[in-house]
Amino acid sequence: MALRIFRFRRFSTQLLLLLAGLFAVVQLSVYLLISRVNERNAIEHIHQNLQIGARIFHQNLSERIIFLTGTGKTMANDYAIRLLLKQEHLDAQTLASNLRSYAERVDAPVLTLFSPESEVWGTNKEGSGTENVGPFQYLIRRATENDMEQASGFSYLAGQLHVLVVVPLYAPKPNIAAWFGIAYPIDTERAREIKRTTLLDVTFSSAENEPHPRVLATTLAPGMAEKQTGPNSAAAGIMDGIHTITLGGEPYVTLFEKLELLGEAPARIALQRSLTAELAPARELERLVLFISLVALAAATLVIFGIARGVSRPMRELARHTNLVAAGDYTQRIDLPREDELGQLASAFNHMTEGLAERDRVRNLLGMVVSPEIATQLLHSDLKLGGEERVVTVLFCDLRDFTSFSEKMPPTEVLTLLNRYLDRMSGIIEQHGGVIDKYIGDAIMALFGAPVATPDAARGAVAAARDMARALEVLNAELQAEGKPVLAFGIGINTAQVVAGNMGSKTRLNYTVIGDGVNLASRLEGLTKDPAYATPIIISEATLAAIEPRPSARALGEVRVKGKADAVRIYALSARGETKPPYSV
Amino acid sequence: MKPTLLLLLAVTVLSARAAEYSCTISSAKGAPVADAVVSLVPLDAPVPPVPADAHVEIAQQDQEFTSYVTVVQAGTKVVFPNRDSVQHHVYSLSKPKKFELPLYNPGKAESIVFDVAGLVTIGCNIHDWMISHLVVVPTPWFAKSDAAGTAKITAPAGRYRLEIWHPRGAVAAKELTLADSAATKETAVLTLKPDRRVRRSVGTKTGGY
Ligand SMILES: [Cu+2]
């Protein structure tokens, strides 16, 4: 799974990757969005500029026509030209020098004077032929035929695109004495003028369908304009209107327009703007945005790292403490002075640890008051009244003549001695899987096979009884050495079906066993006092039968038990038949 | 015969008591200013009359006036010969002398006497770029600064009003006394205005036409 590689053990790493990743995705989306919007805006902006540029171009031309017409009319009223025309013979050389002077005055490079019948009288260009006066004559004819005050148009003069104006020299109005033909070039300088105001590149070229289309003027770098002129160019076959063409590897949004010429195929005007150049400031901004994004990402990563650590460290601390608690150490507390959820968690954890420590104390206490098995049974089962029937081996052990014994000693010493005795006996019983059910004064009631059923409960009880006898000998030796009186006990063991469970009131329970079998065990213990049996340990046939293989035992005959029809056969564990220690068991 | 002798005598007397005046004119930037007119108008002595046959020429050649700045004493005859291949139409609208020499052909010459002192700016109706300045001064003691900006005048000792004029500069005037047989050397600084003459285009502009 692809996701697997993103599964890191540490929460801080996950959080860091998640947030930093999200942040990066957002930033990247924003960047791409800005980039797209910028490009769309740039194209939109170029479209507008192209239309504005085309309007400016046409307006420039009309203004130039108006200017040439106006100055031409003023010039026609000049005194000097009238004096020249007044002379008997037209002084061509003086006229030419005069036209040169006028051409300077009206800032028109071409100035020609025509007769009313449109024959050339003079021009400001010395030695110029008549081949380029055709367009003027065409305009004069048009103005004459249509009775217009002036006429204008566009045409080639000496291969160069010009705006042409013809204005009459009235003497006086409306009598036309001559025509002024004024021309102004639509050249690279004009193209540059438009570029200065609109930032658009401008190219004038001859008609596409001419045999040899050529570039007339351009603001593009040398060689560029040729790439969009002619039948094999980037703009071949492209109609008028806005198109994006590629020149020198750069996309140029281009507006193509026709410029109608006098009696010739129209010239082509191309206004264009490099999309790359238009986008340059936006790209600059995008680079800045990208830079800021990366810085922000780095900063965000640092902050997130800090936050993640702020979460992760207390988490690890909590985990460490949890392990300590699991290992049973309830003494540690987490110190996390935070107001947030982690602080609350730490506080709750501390409460929990306290609670656990409290429970542990209770359990320890319980284990001391009752046997560990019963304590466990109590802790793990629902505390309720009632019990279950099961086979249990019950062992009763009682000290001989302890009452008279205790009268000879101070009570505290009696208790000390008793505890010393009970401690040893209890230890042995527990070693053999027995459970102390209760102490009844100096007597011990122990259960084997309850509350936890064990297969060799009877064997454990018998073994415990033997060990208890030996332990009593050891204890007696100690007591003798201390100059204290020795102890003797009797043990009765019976195995029977009994009722085991919690007994008592609702508020106070005791785990115990009841039944005839229990009473018989107590009774057998009582029988050990009878010197006739000469044994400290009497076990019933049932117990003996429960041990496999059956151990050897001295039969003591039968006893009648209250409330039972059959007599019970009983046995002595002791081989020799002694009634006082040392017992031979 | 007698007047000639008298004049000779006068010249001798004057030369015996002549003083040398020299003025070097520079622009505010320190460059020498040529074509500046320096004249000394006597304040005490009477101004000698203009010789009857005295005349100055301002010709038209190559569609230009031959002289950009010309100085004459009031009453001097100025001749305007056309040594060109085209006709010219010389005129002036200046106050001291308004005149017009209507279109006249190469080889012809017109002349005008300028009686009133002052500046006469001369142009041509046919050619906008043609311009000439005729400075008419009420004194025979004048000079035009050379390429080094220096104008030298030899005049009798006495009190004068010094006047300096330049086509692109303001008139500077002051009183001045020239001592006997002494050379006076002065410097003057003129703040020149930009040259605004009509430029005559040379050759063809768009070519091929
Ligand atoms: Cu002239």
CSV table of N, CA, C and O and ligand atoms in Angstrom, one decimal, chain B residues 60 63 86-90 124-127 130, ligand 1:
chain,number,residue,atom,x,y,z
B,60,GLN,N,23.1,87.3,-52.4
B,60,GLN,CA,22.4,86.1,-52.2
B,60,GLN,C,23.2,85.1,-53.1
B,60,GLN,O,23.3,85.3,-54.3
B,63,GLN,N,21.4,80.1,-52.3
B,63,GLN,CA,20.1,80.3,-51.5
B,63,GLN,C,20.4,80.6,-50.0
B,63,GLN,O,19.8,80.2,-49.1
B,86,VAL,N,18.6,80.9,-58.6
B,86,VAL,CA,17.2,81.1,-58.4
B,86,VAL,C,16.8,82.5,-58.0
B,86,VAL,O,17.7,83.3,-57.6
B,87,GLN,N,15.5,82.8,-58.1
B,87,GLN,CA,15.1,84.2,-57.8
B,87,GLN,C,15.0,84.3,-56.3
B,87,GLN,O,14.8,83.3,-55.6
B,88,HIS,N,15.1,85.5,-55.7
B,88,HIS,CA,14.9,85.7,-54.3
B,88,HIS,C,13.9,86.8,-54.1
B,88,HIS,O,13.7,87.7,-55.0
B,89,HIS,N,13.3,86.9,-53.0
B,89,HIS,CA,12.4,87.9,-52.6
B,89,HIS,C,12.8,88.5,-51.3
B,89,HIS,O,12.3,88.0,-50.2
B,90,VAL,N,13.7,89.4,-51.3
B,90,VAL,CA,14.3,89.9,-50.1
B,90,VAL,C,13.4,91.0,-49.4
B,90,VAL,O,12.8,91.8,-50.1
B,124,CYS,N,14.0,86.2,-46.8
B,124,CYS,CA,13.6,85.9,-48.1
B,124,CYS,C,12.2,85.2,-48.1
B,124,CYS,O,12.0,84.3,-47.3
B,125,ASN,N,11.3,85.7,-48.9
B,125,ASN,CA,10.0,85.1,-48.9
B,125,ASN,C,9.9,83.7,-49.5
B,125,ASN,O,9.1,82.9,-49.1
B,126,ILE,N,10.9,83.4,-50.3
B,126,ILE,CA,10.9,82.1,-51.0
B,126,ILE,C,11.6,81.1,-50.1
B,126,ILE,O,11.2,79.9,-50.1
B,127,HIS,N,12.6,81.5,-49.4
B,127,HIS,CA,13.4,80.5,-48.7
B,127,HIS,C,13.4,80.9,-47.2
B,127,HIS,O,14.0,81.8,-46.8
B,130,MET,N,16.7,81.6,-45.1
B,130,MET,CA,17.6,82.7,-45.4
B,130,MET,C,17.4,83.8,-44.4
B,130,MET,O,16.2,84.3,-44.1
C,1,CU,CU,15.6,83.6,-51.5
